Every structure is written in C-alpha cells, then in structure tokens.
Amino acid sequence: MIVVGVETSCDETSIGITRDSKILVNLIASQEKIHSRFGGIVPELASRAHLEKIVPLFNTGLKETGLKVDQIDVFGVTNTPGLKGSLLVGAAFTHSLAYALCKPIYNVNHLYAHIAACFIDKNISFPALGLVISGGHTNLFLLRSYTKFIPLGKTRDDACGEVFDKVGRMLNLPFPGGAHVEKIALKGDENRIKFPVSRITNSLDFSFSGIKTAVYYHILKNGIINPEDIAASFQKAVTDSILIKIEDALKLHPVKHFLFGGGVIRNNYLRNKIEEKLKEKNVRPIIARPDLCMDNGAKVAIFTYYLVFEKYKPDPYAINVLPTK
Ligand code: KG4
Ligand code: ZN
C-alpha cells in the first residue's frame, strides 16, 4: 500500500511517502531561516511558506520514488494540533488531491504521529507507554494498540521544547534554541547550579515553567558568566523531572515497551538518561530515530498506514478538516 503523509502543523512543510510502514521518501522544507530573526514562529509567515513549498515538495516526492499519482492508495494529513493557518494549507492540499484522485484520506493527530515514528520495523507489545516531548507539547499516553491512545498526562504550563527555546534565548543562542543548548551543555558542569526539579505528586502531569523562571532569576542575579554551566544544569533539571514522571508512569502502568517521540527527543543527553533509567526498570525503550523526531510527513504516513491496518473508516473529504476549538 502506497501512503502519502502530509505535515504542515507548524514550521516544517513535509511530505512522506511510505510502502506500508516502510519509508520511501521523507522530504522536509524547514522554515527555520524565516522565523529565526523573530526569535519565534510567525504564524502568517509560516502559512505562506507552506503554500509556496507544498506542491513542489509533493512533485519531488513523486520524482524521487518514481511513483505516478494514480499509484497512491491512501492519504494522511495532520489536522490537529497546530497553527490553524498552517494546518489549513496541508489539509486543503491533501483533501483536494485525495478528492480529485478518488482516494481515501485520514486526518491524523500530530502527537500520535510523533509516536508512530517509533513503529518502523518494531513489534510493539501492547499496552505500551508513549511520551511526546516537542516544542509545543509534552504528552504521555497509554497505547492500547498502534492507534488507540489514552491520555495519561501533559504539561500544566510550558512545553519542554518551548522551555529549551526560551532558555536558549536567555543565553543569546539562535532560535530554535534546543539543539544549541544541548551543544554548549557538552562543555558545562551539570552540577554547578541547582535548578529546581519539578515533581507534581499524584499525577502524571509535567511542569517546566518553574525551571525556566529559575534560570531567568539566576541570570538576572549573576549574569551569564558561564553559559555552558547554565545550559548543562538546566538540561539536567529538565531531564530529571522527565525521568521522575517516567518512573511514576511505570509504577501505574508496568508495560514492557516505552515509546518516545518529538523534537526534544533528539537530545542525546536525554536519550541516554532515558535508556539508562529504562534498563534499570527492565523496560525496553523504543526511541524515534533522530531524523524522525522533528515534524515530518513520514510519521504521518506511518500512522495512516496503521489506521488502515486497524480498519478505521476514512474521513469525509474536506469536512471537519480543522477541529472546531
Ligand atoms: O517536534 P518538533 O519538531 O515540533 C513541534 O511539534 O513542536 O519539536 C521542535 C522542538 C523545538 O522546541 C526544538 O528546540 C526542540 O524540539 N529540539 C531540541 C533539540 N532538537 C530540537 N530540544 C533539545 N535538544 C535538542 N537537541
Ligand atoms: Zn511536532
């Protein structure tokens, strides 16, 4: 089955094409250069850039795979959550194409697709736990199958990636700051500054704004004497608070497999600490490949494949494309 997955929820335009769950191509047009000078994503500019890139990207996908449009069996498109104008570009493009070709289409939840990046070549033992840590979200799920997700917890304030980006900004690093914070943290002492580690009791919710505020006040009081130490100590505090929630989740749901996806999961320090913790607990970590952690169309296509596999009905064309709230 040839599946086309389209992703335009934020600042990456992406088309992924898979044969079942095997990736044939995963093309990403990043808008990093457009938004970096504003220190954040400008929604109107994001939608316009999606509009410019989406058709050429789709044509490149066909060219690189040697496929003709009529060989496509099914389409999937991210329809929530995300920036409304950006989502609308992907949804309008994909629904129009599917309608014109009389092919089925599935609306895909962006967060579920982040977890679907872990499904490649893996036999998952269900129920499993899944954690998405991205720029806009930090969400924990219990997976009853490849597509049945039960929400267990989420951030009560800032998303984890958002806090990485804000700390990056405080340290005068380029936007988005996550990867830059990780890079300079390599040269820092993670035990130099004790930032607070959040722990919400009796809940699987997360909180990151306290750590962010602590970094802000540390810089206000001391200035940026050693940015490497600040980055390393911050990264350690964030990682420790994630590890606490992983342990809490495993106490309530003693699963065999724990899946991880989302942009922040590219962070090697975090990946290593997660692996160490799960080894201790005798749980197998299934961590998305670094190139599939960021927003991309292939993960949308993989999730779509599993929607078909688990016999979901396709969505109606161009109806309920965007959520009402
Ligand atoms: O999943 P994603 O591409 O977009 C959203 O769905 O939000 O994640 C983007 C986020 C940004 O906040 C970015 O700074 C963060 O992922 N990120 C990282 C790293 N690479 C990307 N955060 C920490 N360390 C990294 N190496
Ligand atoms: Zn994302």
Tab-separated table of C-alpha atoms and ligand atoms in Angstrom:
chain	number	residue	atom	x	y	z
A	1	MET	CA	0.000	0.000	0.000
A	2	ILE	CA	1.429	3.384	-1.011
A	3	VAL	CA	0.718	6.055	1.612
A	4	VAL	CA	1.331	9.812	1.342
A	5	GLY	CA	1.621	11.695	4.642
A	6	VAL	CA	1.444	15.493	4.754
A	7	GLU	CA	2.638	17.609	7.670
A	8	THR	CA	2.240	21.402	7.914
A	9	SER	CA	1.230	21.932	11.524
A	10	CYS	CA	3.970	24.368	12.487
A	11	ASP	CA	7.113	25.500	10.687
A	12	GLU	CA	8.061	22.443	8.648
A	13	THR	CA	6.430	21.601	5.339
A	14	SER	CA	6.847	17.901	4.805
A	15	ILE	CA	5.732	15.103	2.502
A	16	GLY	CA	6.477	11.488	3.400
A	17	ILE	CA	5.742	8.544	1.160
A	18	THR	CA	5.716	5.000	2.546
A	19	ARG	CA	5.058	1.494	1.287
A	20	ASP	CA	3.023	0.226	4.238
A	21	SER	CA	5.170	1.425	7.155
A	22	LYS	CA	8.449	1.434	5.209
A	23	ILE	CA	9.677	4.924	4.338
A	24	LEU	CA	10.363	5.549	0.638
A	25	VAL	CA	10.975	9.269	0.951
A	26	ASN	CA	10.680	11.913	3.680
A	27	LEU	CA	11.083	15.456	2.353
A	28	ILE	CA	11.198	18.380	4.751
A	29	ALA	CA	11.321	22.093	3.898
A	30	SER	CA	12.296	23.809	7.134
A	31	GLN	CA	11.314	27.437	7.771
A	32	GLU	CA	13.998	27.933	10.428
A	33	LYS	CA	15.677	30.760	8.469
A	34	ILE	CA	12.380	32.642	8.022
A	35	HIS	CA	11.499	32.669	11.730
A	36	SER	CA	14.899	32.763	13.440
A	37	ARG	CA	15.253	36.543	13.201
A	38	PHE	CA	11.959	36.952	15.102
A	39	GLY	CA	13.025	34.571	17.885
A	40	GLY	CA	9.797	32.579	17.431
A	41	ILE	CA	7.378	31.321	14.800
A	42	VAL	CA	5.306	33.964	12.996
A	43	PRO	CA	2.071	32.135	12.064
A	44	GLU	CA	1.242	34.203	8.950
A	45	LEU	CA	4.736	33.731	7.512
A	46	ALA	CA	4.532	30.019	8.305
A	47	SER	CA	1.278	29.556	6.332
A	48	ARG	CA	2.644	31.465	3.351
A	49	ALA	CA	5.830	29.397	3.273
A	50	HIS	CA	3.804	26.157	3.436
A	51	LEU	CA	1.758	27.374	0.480
A	52	GLU	CA	4.898	28.011	-1.566
A	53	LYS	CA	6.585	24.709	-0.742
A	54	ILE	CA	3.886	22.085	-0.615
A	55	VAL	CA	3.251	21.435	-4.317
A	56	PRO	CA	6.945	21.385	-5.361
A	57	LEU	CA	7.717	19.095	-2.421
A	58	PHE	CA	4.975	16.662	-3.435
A	59	ASN	CA	6.228	16.647	-7.035
A	60	THR	CA	9.785	15.971	-5.815
A	61	GLY	CA	8.443	13.084	-3.730
A	62	LEU	CA	6.859	11.502	-6.806
A	63	LYS	CA	10.016	12.053	-8.831
A	64	GLU	CA	12.323	10.551	-6.210
A	65	THR	CA	10.148	7.459	-5.724
A	66	GLY	CA	9.314	7.073	-9.434
A	67	LEU	CA	5.632	6.826	-8.493
A	68	LYS	CA	2.696	8.190	-10.509
A	69	VAL	CA	-0.161	9.894	-8.663
A	70	ASP	CA	-2.581	7.100	-9.524
A	71	GLN	CA	-0.335	4.604	-7.697
A	72	ILE	CA	-1.080	6.321	-4.382
A	73	ASP	CA	-3.514	4.244	-2.326
A	74	VAL	CA	-4.242	6.489	0.612
A	75	PHE	CA	-3.511	9.957	2.018
A	76	GLY	CA	-2.957	11.107	5.581
A	77	VAL	CA	-2.734	14.697	6.758
A	78	THR	CA	-2.033	16.297	10.131
A	79	ASN	CA	-5.228	18.099	11.164
A	80	THR	CA	-4.594	18.868	14.848
A	81	PRO	CA	-2.980	20.255	16.996
A	82	GLY	CA	-1.044	23.084	15.381
A	83	LEU	CA	-1.232	26.593	13.958
A	84	LYS	CA	-4.637	26.927	12.289
A	85	GLY	CA	-3.423	28.702	9.136
A	86	SER	CA	-0.578	26.221	8.693
A	87	LEU	CA	-2.816	23.184	9.234
A	88	LEU	CA	-5.276	24.591	6.730
A	89	VAL	CA	-2.670	24.654	3.944
A	90	GLY	CA	-1.818	20.966	4.395
A	91	ALA	CA	-5.458	19.985	4.841
A	92	ALA	CA	-6.686	21.904	1.779
A	93	PHE	CA	-3.877	20.499	-0.391
A	94	THR	CA	-4.282	16.885	0.712
A	95	HIS	CA	-8.083	16.792	0.768
A	96	SER	CA	-8.267	18.366	-2.719
A	97	LEU	CA	-5.782	15.871	-4.103
A	98	ALA	CA	-7.465	12.867	-2.492
A	99	TYR	CA	-10.862	14.059	-3.696
A	100	ALA	CA	-9.615	14.595	-7.257
A	101	LEU	CA	-7.993	11.150	-7.311
A	102	CYS	CA	-10.952	9.445	-5.524
A	103	LYS	CA	-8.580	8.057	-2.892
A	104	PRO	CA	-9.311	7.711	0.824
A	105	ILE	CA	-7.946	10.252	3.267
A	106	TYR	CA	-7.352	10.146	7.022
A	107	ASN	CA	-6.987	13.146	9.344
A	108	VAL	CA	-4.092	12.466	11.686
A	109	ASN	CA	-3.358	13.765	15.186
A	110	HIS	CA	0.103	15.318	15.180
A	111	LEU	CA	1.021	13.903	18.611
A	112	TYR	CA	0.057	10.346	17.717
A	113	ALA	CA	2.174	10.674	14.579
A	114	HIS	CA	5.184	11.648	16.725
A	115	ILE	CA	4.814	8.287	18.498
A	116	ALA	CA	4.252	6.497	15.164
A	117	ALA	CA	7.857	7.442	14.292
A	118	CYS	CA	8.730	4.560	16.687
A	119	PHE	CA	6.715	1.966	14.767
A	120	ILE	CA	9.226	1.348	11.976
A	121	ASP	CA	10.415	-2.242	11.923
A	122	LYS	CA	9.379	-2.729	15.523
A	123	ASN	CA	6.918	-5.156	17.023
A	124	ILE	CA	5.396	-3.256	19.874
A	125	SER	CA	3.998	-5.113	22.832
A	126	PHE	CA	0.698	-3.512	23.902
A	127	PRO	CA	-0.279	-1.933	26.177
A	128	ALA	CA	2.740	0.359	25.889
A	129	LEU	CA	3.543	3.829	27.177
A	130	GLY	CA	4.287	6.708	24.795
A	131	LEU	CA	5.774	10.105	25.579
A	132	VAL	CA	5.823	13.029	23.119
A	133	ILE	CA	8.272	15.789	24.023
A	134	SER	CA	8.189	18.550	21.433
A	135	GLY	CA	8.260	22.308	21.000
A	136	GLY	CA	4.535	22.685	21.627
A	137	HIS	CA	3.655	19.600	23.681
A	138	THR	CA	4.674	17.237	26.442
A	139	ASN	CA	2.082	14.450	26.492
A	140	LEU	CA	2.064	10.991	27.996
A	141	PHE	CA	-0.190	8.261	26.600
A	142	LEU	CA	-1.095	4.664	27.230
A	143	LEU	CA	-1.228	2.882	23.872
A	144	ARG	CA	-3.736	0.064	23.671
A	145	SER	CA	-2.786	-0.557	20.037
A	146	TYR	CA	-0.909	1.279	17.244
A	147	THR	CA	-3.774	3.791	17.030
A	148	LYS	CA	-5.661	3.681	20.337
A	149	PHE	CA	-4.123	6.317	22.580
A	150	ILE	CA	-5.346	7.043	26.109
A	151	PRO	CA	-4.102	10.358	27.544
A	152	LEU	CA	-2.397	9.992	30.922
A	153	GLY	CA	-0.696	13.321	31.485
A	154	LYS	CA	0.523	16.539	29.926
A	155	THR	CA	2.338	19.712	30.812
A	156	ARG	CA	0.414	22.089	33.030
A	157	ASP	CA	2.333	25.099	31.721
A	158	ASP	CA	5.137	25.353	29.142
A	159	ALA	CA	6.048	22.515	26.792
A	160	CYS	CA	9.526	21.090	27.267
A	161	GLY	CA	10.880	22.270	23.875
A	162	GLU	CA	9.404	25.711	24.446
A	163	VAL	CA	11.418	25.978	27.670
A	164	PHE	CA	14.601	24.834	25.879
A	165	ASP	CA	13.949	27.559	23.291
A	166	LYS	CA	13.293	30.233	25.931
A	167	VAL	CA	16.430	29.340	27.877
A	168	GLY	CA	18.306	29.402	24.553
A	169	ARG	CA	17.037	32.942	24.064
A	170	MET	CA	18.124	33.958	27.590
A	171	LEU	CA	21.599	32.648	26.710
A	172	ASN	CA	21.580	34.594	23.424
A	173	LEU	CA	21.596	31.433	21.321
A	174	PRO	CA	19.890	31.276	17.900
A	175	PHE	CA	16.236	30.172	17.597
A	176	PRO	CA	15.166	27.425	17.991
A	177	GLY	CA	17.469	27.068	20.978
A	178	GLY	CA	17.041	23.370	21.915
A	179	ALA	CA	19.904	21.912	19.899
A	180	HIS	CA	22.166	24.904	20.727
A	181	VAL	CA	21.536	24.468	24.457
A	182	GLU	CA	22.483	20.798	24.135
A	183	LYS	CA	25.641	21.700	22.211
A	184	ILE	CA	27.018	24.203	24.718
A	185	ALA	CA	25.915	21.992	27.651
A	186	LEU	CA	28.507	19.438	26.491
A	187	LYS	CA	31.221	21.764	27.792
A	188	GLY	CA	29.432	22.659	31.033
A	189	ASP	CA	29.239	21.309	34.570
A	190	GLU	CA	25.716	19.981	35.146
A	191	ASN	CA	26.137	20.052	38.939
A	192	ARG	CA	27.266	23.674	39.095
A	193	ILE	CA	23.800	25.223	39.566
A	194	LYS	CA	20.925	23.511	41.360
A	195	PHE	CA	17.809	24.378	39.363
A	196	PRO	CA	14.521	23.071	40.805
A	197	VAL	CA	13.308	19.706	39.552
A	198	SER	CA	9.529	19.763	39.214
A	199	ARG	CA	7.518	16.914	40.667
A	200	ILE	CA	3.739	17.130	40.620
A	201	THR	CA	2.551	14.480	43.060
A	202	ASN	CA	-0.400	12.117	42.455
A	203	SER	CA	-0.472	12.996	38.781
A	204	LEU	CA	1.311	12.134	35.552
A	205	ASP	CA	1.315	15.803	34.525
A	206	PHE	CA	4.523	17.714	33.848
A	207	SER	CA	5.617	21.253	34.668
A	208	PHE	CA	8.562	23.134	33.212
A	209	SER	CA	7.862	26.820	33.812
A	210	GLY	CA	9.468	26.739	37.288
A	211	ILE	CA	12.807	25.615	35.856
A	212	LYS	CA	12.591	28.308	33.189
A	213	THR	CA	11.869	31.019	35.786
A	214	ALA	CA	14.736	29.767	37.966
A	215	VAL	CA	17.137	30.127	35.000
A	216	TYR	CA	15.795	33.637	34.385
A	217	TYR	CA	16.386	34.729	38.001
A	218	HIS	CA	19.795	33.067	38.082
A	219	ILE	CA	20.840	35.121	35.043
A	220	LEU	CA	19.247	38.284	36.466
A	221	LYS	CA	21.244	37.882	39.685
A	222	ASN	CA	24.556	36.577	38.360
A	223	GLY	CA	24.624	37.496	34.676
A	224	ILE	CA	25.778	34.983	32.083
A	225	ILE	CA	29.220	34.215	33.462
A	226	ASN	CA	29.371	30.647	32.237
A	227	PRO	CA	26.582	29.829	29.721
A	228	GLU	CA	27.838	26.223	29.385
A	229	ASP	CA	27.234	25.549	33.100
A	230	ILE	CA	23.777	27.169	32.961
A	231	ALA	CA	22.852	25.070	29.900
A	232	ALA	CA	24.148	21.823	31.429
A	233	SER	CA	22.490	22.400	34.824
A	234	PHE	CA	19.204	23.373	33.149
A	235	GLN	CA	19.290	20.326	30.864
A	236	LYS	CA	19.924	18.087	33.894
A	237	ALA	CA	16.982	19.568	35.857
A	238	VAL	CA	14.603	19.136	32.886
A	239	THR	CA	15.814	15.577	32.275
A	240	ASP	CA	15.489	14.663	35.961
A	241	SER	CA	11.885	15.891	36.039
A	242	ILE	CA	11.097	13.796	32.936
A	243	LEU	CA	12.756	10.719	34.488
A	244	ILE	CA	10.629	11.117	37.626
A	245	LYS	CA	7.454	11.038	35.503
A	246	ILE	CA	8.720	8.012	33.564
A	247	GLU	CA	9.148	6.183	36.876
A	248	ASP	CA	5.719	7.315	38.123
A	249	ALA	CA	4.102	6.165	34.860
A	250	LEU	CA	5.751	2.747	35.085
A	251	LYS	CA	4.529	2.294	38.668
A	252	LEU	CA	0.934	2.757	37.499
A	253	HIS	CA	1.352	1.005	34.138
A	254	PRO	CA	4.010	-1.695	34.258
A	255	VAL	CA	4.468	-2.117	30.491
A	256	LYS	CA	7.204	-3.844	28.502
A	257	HIS	CA	7.757	-1.106	25.915
A	258	PHE	CA	8.068	2.680	26.378
A	259	LEU	CA	7.981	4.793	23.194
A	260	PHE	CA	9.435	8.282	22.785
A	261	GLY	CA	8.981	10.876	20.021
A	262	GLY	CA	9.051	14.638	19.359
A	263	GLY	CA	11.755	17.199	18.612
A	264	VAL	CA	13.295	17.280	22.111
A	265	ILE	CA	13.891	13.524	21.903
A	266	ARG	CA	16.747	14.365	19.503
A	267	ASN	CA	18.644	15.463	22.596
A	268	ASN	CA	21.373	12.869	23.208
A	269	TYR	CA	21.758	13.619	26.904
A	270	LEU	CA	18.036	12.943	27.394
A	271	ARG	CA	18.094	9.842	25.148
A	272	ASN	CA	20.985	8.341	27.145
A	273	LYS	CA	19.372	9.065	30.512
A	274	ILE	CA	16.065	7.546	29.336
A	275	GLU	CA	17.908	4.428	28.161
A	276	GLU	CA	19.744	4.125	31.496
A	277	LYS	CA	16.546	4.556	33.515
A	278	LEU	CA	14.570	2.015	31.484
A	279	LYS	CA	17.384	-0.516	31.627
A	280	GLU	CA	17.200	-0.227	35.407
A	281	LYS	CA	13.450	-0.906	35.210
A	282	ASN	CA	13.768	-3.774	32.736
A	283	VAL	CA	11.626	-1.943	30.182
A	284	ARG	CA	12.558	-1.668	26.507
A	285	PRO	CA	12.900	1.929	25.293
A	286	ILE	CA	11.785	2.497	21.696
A	287	ILE	CA	13.116	5.929	20.852
A	288	ALA	CA	12.333	7.563	17.497
A	289	ARG	CA	15.285	7.831	15.111
A	290	PRO	CA	16.745	11.369	15.390
A	291	ASP	CA	15.721	12.245	11.808
A	292	LEU	CA	12.121	11.215	12.568
A	293	CYS	CA	11.833	13.130	15.852
A	294	MET	CA	11.171	16.516	14.278
A	295	ASP	CA	7.945	17.261	12.391
A	296	ASN	CA	7.846	15.207	9.204
A	297	GLY	CA	5.431	13.634	6.741
A	298	ALA	CA	6.751	10.064	7.029
A	299	LYS	CA	5.442	9.695	10.591
A	300	VAL	CA	2.024	10.902	9.368
A	301	ALA	CA	2.121	8.277	6.597
A	302	ILE	CA	3.133	5.537	9.077
A	303	PHE	CA	0.273	6.434	11.422
A	304	THR	CA	-2.118	6.496	8.438
A	305	TYR	CA	-0.936	3.020	7.443
A	306	TYR	CA	-1.847	1.746	10.915
A	307	LEU	CA	-5.277	3.441	10.753
A	308	VAL	CA	-5.946	1.423	7.594
A	309	PHE	CA	-4.376	-1.693	9.153
A	310	GLU	CA	-6.657	-1.371	12.194
A	311	LYS	CA	-9.646	-0.903	9.853
A	312	TYR	CA	-10.666	2.673	10.613
A	313	LYS	CA	-13.047	4.302	8.145
A	314	PRO	CA	-11.517	7.135	6.075
A	315	ASP	CA	-12.566	10.701	6.867
A	316	PRO	CA	-15.044	12.560	4.642
A	317	TYR	CA	-13.393	14.887	2.135
A	318	ALA	CA	-12.838	18.438	3.345
A	319	ILE	CA	-15.347	18.097	6.172
A	320	ASN	CA	-14.154	18.548	9.742
A	321	VAL	CA	-10.701	19.290	8.376
A	322	LEU	CA	-9.959	21.503	11.312
A	323	PRO	CA	-11.163	20.950	14.857
A	324	THR	CA	-13.849	23.398	15.961
A	325	LYS	CA	-11.998	24.654	19.027
B	1	KG4	O1	8.519	18.093	17.320
B	1	KG4	P1	9.054	19.394	16.839
B	1	KG4	O2	9.810	19.401	15.543
B	1	KG4	O3	7.931	20.452	16.672
B	1	KG4	C1	6.798	20.507	17.462
B	1	KG4	O4	5.881	19.685	17.251
B	1	KG4	O5	6.806	21.364	18.381
B	1	KG4	O6	9.964	19.945	18.030
B	1	KG4	C2	10.650	21.162	17.958
B	1	KG4	C3	11.288	21.404	19.307
B	1	KG4	C4	11.905	22.785	19.447
B	1	KG4	O7	11.482	23.351	20.662
B	1	KG4	C5	13.403	22.499	19.458
B	1	KG4	O8	14.178	23.439	20.174
B	1	KG4	C6	13.423	21.157	20.142
B	1	KG4	O9	12.347	20.458	19.531
B	1	KG4	N1	14.698	20.445	19.911
B	1	KG4	C7	15.567	20.136	20.903
B	1	KG4	C8	16.675	19.520	20.281
B	1	KG4	N2	16.446	19.474	18.931
B	1	KG4	C9	15.225	20.041	18.735
B	1	KG4	N3	15.493	20.331	22.229
B	1	KG4	C10	16.548	19.901	22.975
B	1	KG4	N4	17.649	19.322	22.451
B	1	KG4	C11	17.754	19.091	21.120
B	1	KG4	N5	18.838	18.533	20.605
B	2	ZN	ZN	5.788	18.093	16.362
